[in-house]
Amino acid sequence: MTQLKNILLKKIPCKSIWFMRQAGRYLPEFRKIRSQNQNFIKLCLDSELSSEITLQPIKRFDLDSAIIFSDILMVPHALGQHVEFTKEFGPRLSQFDNNTFYKKNENEFSNKLKPVYKAIEMTRKKLNKEKSLICFIGAPWTLILYMFGLRKNKSEKEPIDLSELDNKKFLIDEIMDKLVNFLCIHIKNQINAGADVVQIFDSWAGLLPSDKVIDYCFEPNAKIVEFCKKYTAPCICFPKGIGQKYELFNKFVKSDGINLDSNIDPSWARDKLKNVVIQGGLDPKELLKSENQMFEGATKYIKAFREMPYVFNLGHGLLPETDPDKVDKLIKFYRNF
Ligand code: 1CP
């Protein structure tokens, strides 16, 4: 069993380290490949390149796990929506079409994502046996935000007009159920291809009004976690931005691991989040500060979780402007602590 899987399943008192968004953006070797591949979806569907990008941070740094190079928006793509990434706007999806969505069947869906599964197979063969290969999905709520065009562009952070949700409640419930099914298929395929840990990104959970958090965040996450348990694939949830509701989320969803965002106080998390392995928390902006400030920030987390299993990681993905050297120094600091 890989080290991370061991920690998550058996809760052995051991530590581990990897970073969200460790493959991509901030690495010059990624940027080189990216500059030669304008179409991001096509790049994600190039098994050779995707595997190569996945392994880039593993070659450079002393990390315990690899995360497959893909994107959460590969699922809407496989469900028939046109997905495009532009520098100015980030991801842009074509209008959501009910008919196309409801017509999709499992085979068609899996076939479209075959190159992702092939990339996982190729990567697993090249990766040290001790190291986990993490696969991931976007949680239904976060995906729906993109699929319905509610997350429009980079500069338009919030608030998002969610009044549409009330008008479309019955429709959203139905779409969510169907999405959960497809997401489970995607997880199953990734595990069968050789991934051994699952991370669920609910990056926009924090935008949900309180009265919708259970229906749109807790419930769908719980269903997916339950599915992962059947495959004995440990699952790390990341309900970013829900604040104190992390406690209730943890009791309700019962995932093996939970990723903290940077707003969660590590001592609070240590006291409130039980029967779960805690991961992450350090603000990715700390890596843009001086070395000493970065170490100080990291120390807070290492110390808070000293007496328990903890997976060192961030409170969100590594930022594009991060100096790879800083990443190396942070890993070394953590190893020597
Ligand atoms: O233009 C480019 O070069 C593409 C940049 C890029 C990369 C490298 C995007 C576009 N996606 C990815 C890869 C990716 N995305 C990975 C694998 C690499 C790794 O983690 O090491 C993963 C796990 C994701 C997950 C992802 N994609 C999330 C969840 C995590 C998070 O950051 O909150 C989300 C929300 C996305 C959507 C997405 N894809 C890309 C962008 C720019 C965005 C976010 C846009 C937005 O802010 O709405």
CSV table of C-alpha atoms and ligand atoms in Angstrom, one decimal:
chain,number,residue,atom,x,y,z
A,1,MET,CA,0.0,0.0,0.0
A,2,THR,CA,1.3,3.5,-0.7
A,3,GLN,CA,2.3,5.7,2.2
A,4,LEU,CA,-0.6,8.2,1.8
A,5,LYS,CA,-3.2,5.5,1.4
A,6,ASN,CA,-1.9,3.9,4.6
A,7,ILE,CA,-2.1,7.1,6.6
A,8,LEU,CA,-5.6,7.8,5.3
A,9,LEU,CA,-7.0,4.3,5.7
A,10,LYS,CA,-5.3,2.9,8.8
A,11,LYS,CA,-4.6,6.3,10.3
A,12,ILE,CA,-1.1,5.3,11.1
A,13,PRO,CA,0.6,8.1,13.0
A,14,CYS,CA,2.8,9.2,10.1
A,15,LYS,CA,3.2,12.3,8.0
A,16,SER,CA,3.2,13.0,4.3
A,17,ILE,CA,3.6,15.9,1.9
A,18,TRP,CA,2.3,16.9,-1.5
A,19,PHE,CA,0.9,20.2,-2.9
A,20,MET,CA,-2.3,21.0,-4.7
A,21,ARG,CA,-1.5,22.2,-8.2
A,22,GLN,CA,2.0,20.9,-7.9
A,23,ALA,CA,1.9,19.9,-11.6
A,24,GLY,CA,1.6,22.9,-13.9
A,25,ARG,CA,1.5,26.7,-14.0
A,26,TYR,CA,4.5,27.7,-11.9
A,27,LEU,CA,7.0,25.2,-13.4
A,28,PRO,CA,9.1,26.3,-16.4
A,29,GLU,CA,9.1,22.8,-17.8
A,30,PHE,CA,5.3,22.8,-17.7
A,31,ARG,CA,5.1,26.3,-19.3
A,32,LYS,CA,7.3,25.0,-22.2
A,33,ILE,CA,4.9,22.2,-22.9
A,34,ARG,CA,1.9,24.5,-22.5
A,35,SER,CA,3.3,27.0,-25.0
A,36,GLN,CA,3.5,24.3,-27.6
A,37,ASN,CA,-0.1,23.1,-26.8
A,38,GLN,CA,-2.6,25.9,-27.1
A,39,ASN,CA,-5.6,23.8,-26.6
A,40,PHE,CA,-5.7,22.9,-22.8
A,41,ILE,CA,-8.4,20.2,-23.1
A,42,LYS,CA,-6.4,18.5,-25.9
A,43,LEU,CA,-3.3,18.7,-23.7
A,44,CYS,CA,-5.2,16.9,-20.8
A,45,LEU,CA,-6.2,14.3,-23.3
A,46,ASP,CA,-2.7,13.7,-24.5
A,47,SER,CA,-1.8,10.7,-22.3
A,48,GLU,CA,2.0,10.9,-22.9
A,49,LEU,CA,2.2,14.6,-22.1
A,50,SER,CA,-0.2,14.4,-19.2
A,51,SER,CA,1.9,11.6,-17.6
A,52,GLU,CA,5.0,13.6,-18.2
A,53,ILE,CA,3.6,16.7,-16.6
A,54,THR,CA,2.3,14.7,-13.6
A,55,LEU,CA,5.9,13.4,-13.0
A,56,GLN,CA,7.6,16.8,-13.4
A,57,PRO,CA,7.3,17.9,-9.8
A,58,ILE,CA,8.2,14.4,-8.6
A,59,LYS,CA,11.4,14.6,-10.5
A,60,ARG,CA,12.2,18.0,-9.1
A,61,PHE,CA,11.1,17.7,-5.5
A,62,ASP,CA,11.1,15.2,-2.6
A,63,LEU,CA,7.3,14.8,-2.6
A,64,ASP,CA,5.3,11.7,-1.3
A,65,SER,CA,2.5,11.8,-3.9
A,66,ALA,CA,1.7,12.7,-7.5
A,67,ILE,CA,-1.6,14.1,-8.6
A,68,ILE,CA,-2.7,13.3,-12.2
A,69,PHE,CA,-2.5,16.2,-14.6
A,70,SER,CA,-6.1,16.8,-15.7
A,71,ASP,CA,-8.9,19.2,-14.8
A,72,ILE,CA,-12.2,19.1,-13.0
A,73,LEU,CA,-13.8,20.5,-16.2
A,74,MET,CA,-12.9,17.4,-18.1
A,75,VAL,CA,-16.2,16.0,-16.8
A,76,PRO,CA,-18.5,18.7,-18.3
A,77,HIS,CA,-16.4,18.3,-21.5
A,78,ALA,CA,-17.1,14.5,-21.5
A,79,LEU,CA,-20.8,15.3,-20.9
A,80,GLY,CA,-20.9,17.3,-24.1
A,81,GLN,CA,-20.2,20.9,-23.2
A,82,HIS,CA,-17.6,22.8,-25.1
A,83,VAL,CA,-14.8,23.9,-22.7
A,84,GLU,CA,-12.2,26.5,-23.5
A,85,PHE,CA,-9.5,28.1,-21.4
A,86,THR,CA,-8.3,31.6,-22.2
A,87,LYS,CA,-5.7,33.7,-20.5
A,88,GLU,CA,-8.0,36.6,-19.8
A,89,PHE,CA,-11.2,34.8,-18.8
A,90,GLY,CA,-10.1,31.4,-17.5
A,91,PRO,CA,-12.4,28.6,-18.3
A,92,ARG,CA,-15.4,29.3,-20.6
A,93,LEU,CA,-18.1,26.7,-21.2
A,94,SER,CA,-20.7,26.7,-24.0
A,95,GLN,CA,-24.4,27.0,-22.9
A,96,PHE,CA,-25.6,24.0,-20.8
A,97,ASP,CA,-28.0,21.9,-22.9
A,98,ASN,CA,-30.4,19.6,-21.0
A,99,ASN,CA,-30.9,17.3,-24.0
A,100,THR,CA,-27.2,16.7,-24.6
A,101,PHE,CA,-26.7,16.1,-20.9
A,102,TYR,CA,-29.5,13.6,-20.4
A,103,LYS,CA,-28.7,11.7,-23.6
A,104,LYS,CA,-25.1,10.8,-22.4
A,105,ASN,CA,-24.6,7.3,-21.4
A,106,GLU,CA,-21.8,5.7,-19.3
A,107,ASN,CA,-19.9,4.2,-22.3
A,108,GLU,CA,-19.8,7.4,-24.3
A,109,PHE,CA,-18.7,9.3,-21.2
A,110,SER,CA,-15.9,6.8,-20.3
A,111,ASN,CA,-14.7,6.6,-23.9
A,112,LYS,CA,-14.2,10.4,-24.0
A,113,LEU,CA,-12.0,10.3,-20.9
A,114,LYS,CA,-10.0,7.2,-21.9
A,115,PRO,CA,-6.8,9.2,-22.5
A,116,VAL,CA,-7.0,10.3,-18.8
A,117,TYR,CA,-7.2,6.7,-17.7
A,118,LYS,CA,-4.3,5.7,-20.0
A,119,ALA,CA,-2.2,8.6,-18.5
A,120,ILE,CA,-2.9,7.2,-15.0
A,121,GLU,CA,-1.8,3.7,-16.2
A,122,MET,CA,1.4,5.1,-17.7
A,123,THR,CA,2.2,7.2,-14.7
A,124,ARG,CA,1.6,4.4,-12.2
A,125,LYS,CA,4.2,2.3,-14.0
A,126,LYS,CA,6.8,5.0,-13.7
A,127,LEU,CA,6.0,6.1,-10.2
A,128,ASN,CA,7.8,4.7,-7.1
A,129,LYS,CA,5.6,2.1,-5.4
A,130,GLU,CA,5.6,3.9,-2.1
A,131,LYS,CA,4.2,7.1,-3.7
A,132,SER,CA,0.4,7.6,-4.1
A,133,LEU,CA,-1.1,8.6,-7.4
A,134,ILE,CA,-4.0,10.9,-6.5
A,135,CYS,CA,-6.9,11.2,-8.9
A,136,PHE,CA,-9.6,13.9,-8.4
A,137,ILE,CA,-13.0,15.3,-9.3
A,138,GLY,CA,-14.8,18.6,-8.9
A,139,ALA,CA,-17.7,18.2,-6.5
A,140,PRO,CA,-21.1,18.6,-8.2
A,141,TRP,CA,-21.8,22.1,-6.8
A,142,THR,CA,-18.5,23.5,-8.0
A,143,LEU,CA,-19.0,21.9,-11.4
A,144,ILE,CA,-22.5,23.2,-11.8
A,145,LEU,CA,-21.3,26.7,-11.2
A,146,TYR,CA,-19.1,26.4,-14.3
A,147,MET,CA,-21.6,24.4,-16.3
A,148,PHE,CA,-24.3,27.0,-15.7
A,149,GLY,CA,-21.9,29.9,-16.5
A,150,LEU,CA,-22.4,31.3,-12.9
A,151,ARG,CA,-18.6,31.6,-12.6
A,152,LYS,CA,-18.0,34.0,-15.5
A,153,ASN,CA,-14.5,35.3,-15.4
A,154,LYS,CA,-11.4,35.7,-13.3
A,155,SER,CA,-12.0,39.3,-12.2
A,156,GLU,CA,-15.6,38.7,-11.3
A,157,LYS,CA,-15.0,37.1,-7.9
A,158,GLU,CA,-18.3,37.5,-6.1
A,159,PRO,CA,-21.1,37.9,-5.4
A,160,ILE,CA,-22.6,35.6,-7.9
A,161,ASP,CA,-26.3,35.9,-8.5
A,162,LEU,CA,-27.6,32.7,-7.1
A,163,SER,CA,-31.3,33.6,-7.4
A,164,GLU,CA,-31.4,31.4,-10.4
A,165,LEU,CA,-30.9,28.4,-8.1
A,166,ASP,CA,-34.3,28.9,-6.5
A,167,ASN,CA,-36.0,29.1,-9.8
A,168,LYS,CA,-34.3,26.0,-11.0
A,169,LYS,CA,-34.2,24.0,-7.8
A,170,PHE,CA,-35.9,20.8,-9.1
A,171,LEU,CA,-33.8,20.9,-12.2
A,172,ILE,CA,-30.6,21.3,-10.2
A,173,ASP,CA,-31.5,18.4,-7.9
A,174,GLU,CA,-31.9,16.2,-10.9
A,175,ILE,CA,-28.7,17.4,-12.6
A,176,MET,CA,-26.8,16.9,-9.4
A,177,ASP,CA,-28.0,13.3,-9.0
A,178,LYS,CA,-27.0,12.5,-12.5
A,179,LEU,CA,-23.7,14.3,-12.1
A,180,VAL,CA,-22.9,12.3,-8.9
A,181,ASN,CA,-23.4,9.1,-11.0
A,182,PHE,CA,-21.0,10.2,-13.7
A,183,LEU,CA,-18.5,11.5,-11.2
A,184,CYS,CA,-18.5,8.0,-9.5
A,185,ILE,CA,-17.9,6.4,-12.9
A,186,HIS,CA,-15.0,8.7,-13.4
A,187,ILE,CA,-13.6,7.8,-10.0
A,188,LYS,CA,-14.1,4.1,-10.6
A,189,ASN,CA,-12.3,4.3,-14.0
A,190,GLN,CA,-9.4,6.3,-12.4
A,191,ILE,CA,-9.0,3.8,-9.6
A,192,ASN,CA,-9.1,0.8,-12.0
A,193,ALA,CA,-6.4,2.5,-14.0
A,194,GLY,CA,-4.1,2.7,-11.0
A,195,ALA,CA,-4.9,5.8,-8.9
A,196,ASP,CA,-5.1,5.0,-5.2
A,197,VAL,CA,-6.4,8.1,-3.4
A,198,VAL,CA,-9.2,10.4,-4.5
A,199,GLN,CA,-9.5,14.2,-3.8
A,200,ILE,CA,-12.8,15.9,-4.2
A,201,PHE,CA,-12.5,19.7,-4.9
A,202,ASP,CA,-15.5,21.7,-3.8
A,203,SER,CA,-13.7,24.9,-4.5
A,204,TRP,CA,-16.8,27.1,-4.5
A,205,ALA,CA,-18.6,25.5,-1.5
A,206,GLY,CA,-18.0,28.8,0.4
A,207,LEU,CA,-20.4,30.7,-2.0
A,208,LEU,CA,-23.4,28.6,-0.9
A,209,PRO,CA,-25.9,30.3,1.3
A,210,SER,CA,-26.3,28.6,4.7
A,211,ASP,CA,-29.7,27.0,3.8
A,212,LYS,CA,-28.3,25.3,0.8
A,213,VAL,CA,-25.0,23.9,2.1
A,214,ILE,CA,-26.5,20.6,3.2
A,215,ASP,CA,-28.3,19.9,-0.1
A,216,TYR,CA,-25.6,21.1,-2.5
A,217,CYS,CA,-22.4,20.5,-0.6
A,218,PHE,CA,-22.7,17.9,2.2
A,219,GLU,CA,-25.1,15.5,0.6
A,220,PRO,CA,-23.4,15.1,-2.8
A,221,ASN,CA,-19.9,14.9,-1.1
A,222,ALA,CA,-21.3,12.2,1.2
A,223,LYS,CA,-22.7,10.1,-1.6
A,224,ILE,CA,-19.3,10.2,-3.4
A,225,VAL,CA,-17.4,9.4,-0.3
A,226,GLU,CA,-19.6,6.4,0.3
A,227,PHE,CA,-19.0,5.2,-3.2
A,228,CYS,CA,-15.2,5.5,-2.7
A,229,LYS,CA,-15.4,3.4,0.4
A,230,LYS,CA,-16.8,0.5,-1.7
A,231,TYR,CA,-13.5,0.6,-3.7
A,232,THR,CA,-11.4,1.0,-0.6
A,233,ALA,CA,-10.0,4.1,-2.1
A,234,PRO,CA,-9.5,6.7,0.6
A,235,CYS,CA,-11.1,10.1,-0.2
A,236,ILE,CA,-9.9,13.6,0.8
A,237,CYS,CA,-12.7,16.3,0.7
A,238,PHE,CA,-12.0,20.0,0.3
A,239,PRO,CA,-15.1,22.0,1.0
A,240,LYS,CA,-13.3,25.3,0.6
A,241,GLY,CA,-14.6,28.4,2.3
A,242,ILE,CA,-17.3,27.0,4.5
A,243,GLY,CA,-15.7,28.3,7.8
A,244,GLN,CA,-17.0,26.7,11.0
A,245,LYS,CA,-19.2,24.4,9.0
A,246,TYR,CA,-16.1,22.3,8.5
A,247,GLU,CA,-17.1,20.6,11.8
A,248,LEU,CA,-20.5,19.6,10.7
A,249,PHE,CA,-19.3,18.7,7.2
A,250,ASN,CA,-16.8,16.3,8.8
A,251,LYS,CA,-19.5,14.6,10.9
A,252,PHE,CA,-21.9,14.4,8.0
A,253,VAL,CA,-19.6,13.3,5.2
A,254,LYS,CA,-17.2,11.1,7.1
A,255,SER,CA,-14.4,11.2,4.5
A,256,ASP,CA,-10.9,9.7,5.3
A,257,GLY,CA,-9.2,13.0,4.9
A,258,ILE,CA,-10.2,16.7,4.9
A,259,ASN,CA,-8.2,19.6,3.4
A,260,LEU,CA,-8.2,22.8,5.4
A,261,ASP,CA,-8.4,26.2,3.6
A,262,SER,CA,-6.2,29.0,4.8
A,263,ASN,CA,-9.0,30.7,6.8
A,264,ILE,CA,-9.3,27.7,9.2
A,265,ASP,CA,-7.3,28.0,12.4
A,266,PRO,CA,-5.2,24.9,12.7
A,267,SER,CA,-5.7,24.6,16.5
A,268,TRP,CA,-9.5,24.9,16.0
A,269,ALA,CA,-9.3,22.2,13.3
A,270,ARG,CA,-7.3,19.9,15.6
A,271,ASP,CA,-9.9,20.2,18.4
A,272,LYS,CA,-13.0,20.1,16.3
A,273,LEU,CA,-12.3,17.7,13.4
A,274,LYS,CA,-12.3,14.1,14.8
A,275,ASN,CA,-11.8,10.7,13.1
A,276,VAL,CA,-10.4,12.2,10.0
A,277,VAL,CA,-6.9,12.9,8.7
A,278,ILE,CA,-6.2,16.6,8.3
A,279,GLN,CA,-4.4,17.9,5.2
A,280,GLY,CA,-3.2,21.3,4.2
A,281,GLY,CA,-4.1,24.7,5.3
A,282,LEU,CA,-1.0,26.8,4.7
A,283,ASP,CA,-1.8,29.9,2.6
A,284,PRO,CA,-0.2,29.6,-0.8
A,285,LYS,CA,0.7,33.3,-0.6
A,286,GLU,CA,3.2,32.4,2.2
A,287,LEU,CA,5.4,31.0,-0.6
A,288,LEU,CA,5.6,34.4,-2.1
A,289,LYS,CA,7.0,35.9,1.1
A,290,SER,CA,10.5,35.8,2.5
A,291,GLU,CA,11.9,32.4,3.3
A,292,ASN,CA,11.7,33.0,7.1
A,293,GLN,CA,8.1,34.2,6.9
A,294,MET,CA,7.2,31.1,4.9
A,295,PHE,CA,8.9,28.8,7.4
A,296,GLU,CA,7.1,30.6,10.2
A,297,GLY,CA,3.8,30.0,8.5
A,298,ALA,CA,4.6,26.4,7.9
A,299,THR,CA,5.7,25.9,11.5
A,300,LYS,CA,2.2,26.8,12.8
A,301,TYR,CA,0.7,23.8,11.0
A,302,ILE,CA,3.5,21.4,11.7
A,303,LYS,CA,3.3,22.1,15.4
A,304,ALA,CA,-0.5,22.1,15.6
A,305,PHE,CA,-0.6,18.6,14.1
A,306,ARG,CA,2.6,17.2,15.6
A,307,GLU,CA,0.8,14.5,17.7
A,308,MET,CA,-1.4,13.1,14.9
A,309,PRO,CA,-1.3,12.0,11.3
A,310,TYR,CA,-1.1,15.0,9.1
A,311,VAL,CA,-0.7,15.6,5.4
A,312,PHE,CA,1.3,18.7,4.8
A,313,ASN,CA,-0.2,20.7,1.9
A,314,LEU,CA,-1.7,24.1,1.2
A,315,GLY,CA,-5.0,25.9,1.8
A,316,HIS,CA,-5.4,26.2,-2.0
A,317,GLY,CA,-3.3,25.5,-5.1
A,318,LEU,CA,0.2,26.7,-5.6
A,319,LEU,CA,0.1,30.1,-7.3
A,320,PRO,CA,1.4,30.6,-10.9
A,321,GLU,CA,3.9,33.2,-9.6
A,322,THR,CA,5.5,30.8,-7.1
A,323,ASP,CA,9.2,30.3,-7.4
A,324,PRO,CA,10.0,26.6,-7.7
A,325,ASP,CA,13.0,27.1,-5.5
A,326,LYS,CA,10.7,28.2,-2.6
A,327,VAL,CA,8.7,24.9,-3.0
A,328,ASP,CA,12.0,23.0,-2.7
A,329,LYS,CA,13.0,24.9,0.4
A,330,LEU,CA,9.6,24.4,2.0
A,331,ILE,CA,9.7,20.7,1.5
A,332,LYS,CA,13.3,20.5,2.9
A,333,PHE,CA,12.2,22.6,5.9
A,334,TYR,CA,9.3,20.2,6.5
A,335,ARG,CA,11.5,17.1,6.2
A,336,ASN,CA,14.1,18.5,8.7
A,337,PHE,CA,11.6,19.7,11.2
B,1,1CP,O1,-3.7,28.0,-18.9
B,1,1CP,C1,-3.1,27.1,-18.3
B,1,1CP,O2,-1.9,26.9,-18.4
B,1,1CP,C2,-4.0,26.1,-17.6
B,1,1CP,C3,-3.9,26.2,-16.1
B,1,1CP,C4,-4.5,25.0,-15.5
B,1,1CP,C5,-3.9,23.9,-15.0
B,1,1CP,C6,-2.4,23.6,-14.9
B,1,1CP,C7,-5.9,24.8,-15.4
B,1,1CP,C8,-7.0,25.6,-15.9
B,1,1CP,N1,-6.1,23.5,-14.8
B,1,1CP,C9,-4.9,22.9,-14.5
B,1,1CP,C10,-4.7,21.6,-13.9
B,1,1CP,C11,-5.4,21.2,-12.7
B,1,1CP,N2,-6.6,21.7,-12.3
B,1,1CP,C12,-5.0,20.2,-11.8
B,1,1CP,C13,-3.9,19.2,-12.0
B,1,1CP,C14,-2.6,19.8,-11.6
B,1,1CP,C15,-2.2,19.7,-10.2
B,1,1CP,O3,-3.1,19.9,-9.3
B,1,1CP,O4,-1.1,19.6,-9.9
B,1,1CP,C16,-6.0,20.1,-10.8
B,1,1CP,C17,-6.1,19.3,-9.6
B,1,1CP,C18,-7.0,21.1,-11.2
B,1,1CP,C19,-8.2,21.3,-10.4
B,1,1CP,C20,-9.1,22.5,-10.7
B,1,1CP,N3,-9.4,23.0,-11.9
B,1,1CP,C21,-9.9,23.1,-9.7
B,1,1CP,C22,-10.0,22.7,-8.2
B,1,1CP,C23,-8.8,23.2,-7.5
B,1,1CP,C24,-8.8,24.7,-7.3
B,1,1CP,O5,-7.8,25.3,-7.7
B,1,1CP,O6,-9.8,25.3,-6.7
B,1,1CP,C25,-10.6,24.1,-10.3
B,1,1CP,C26,-11.6,25.1,-9.7
B,1,1CP,C27,-10.3,24.1,-11.7
B,1,1CP,C28,-10.9,24.9,-12.8
B,1,1CP,C29,-9.8,25.6,-13.5
B,1,1CP,N4,-9.0,25.0,-14.4
B,1,1CP,C30,-8.1,26.0,-14.9
B,1,1CP,C31,-8.3,27.2,-14.2
B,1,1CP,C32,-7.6,28.5,-14.5
B,1,1CP,C33,-9.4,27.0,-13.3
B,1,1CP,C34,-9.9,27.9,-12.3
B,1,1CP,C35,-10.6,29.1,-12.8
B,1,1CP,C36,-11.4,29.9,-11.8
B,1,1CP,O7,-10.8,30.5,-11.0
B,1,1CP,O8,-12.6,29.8,-11.9
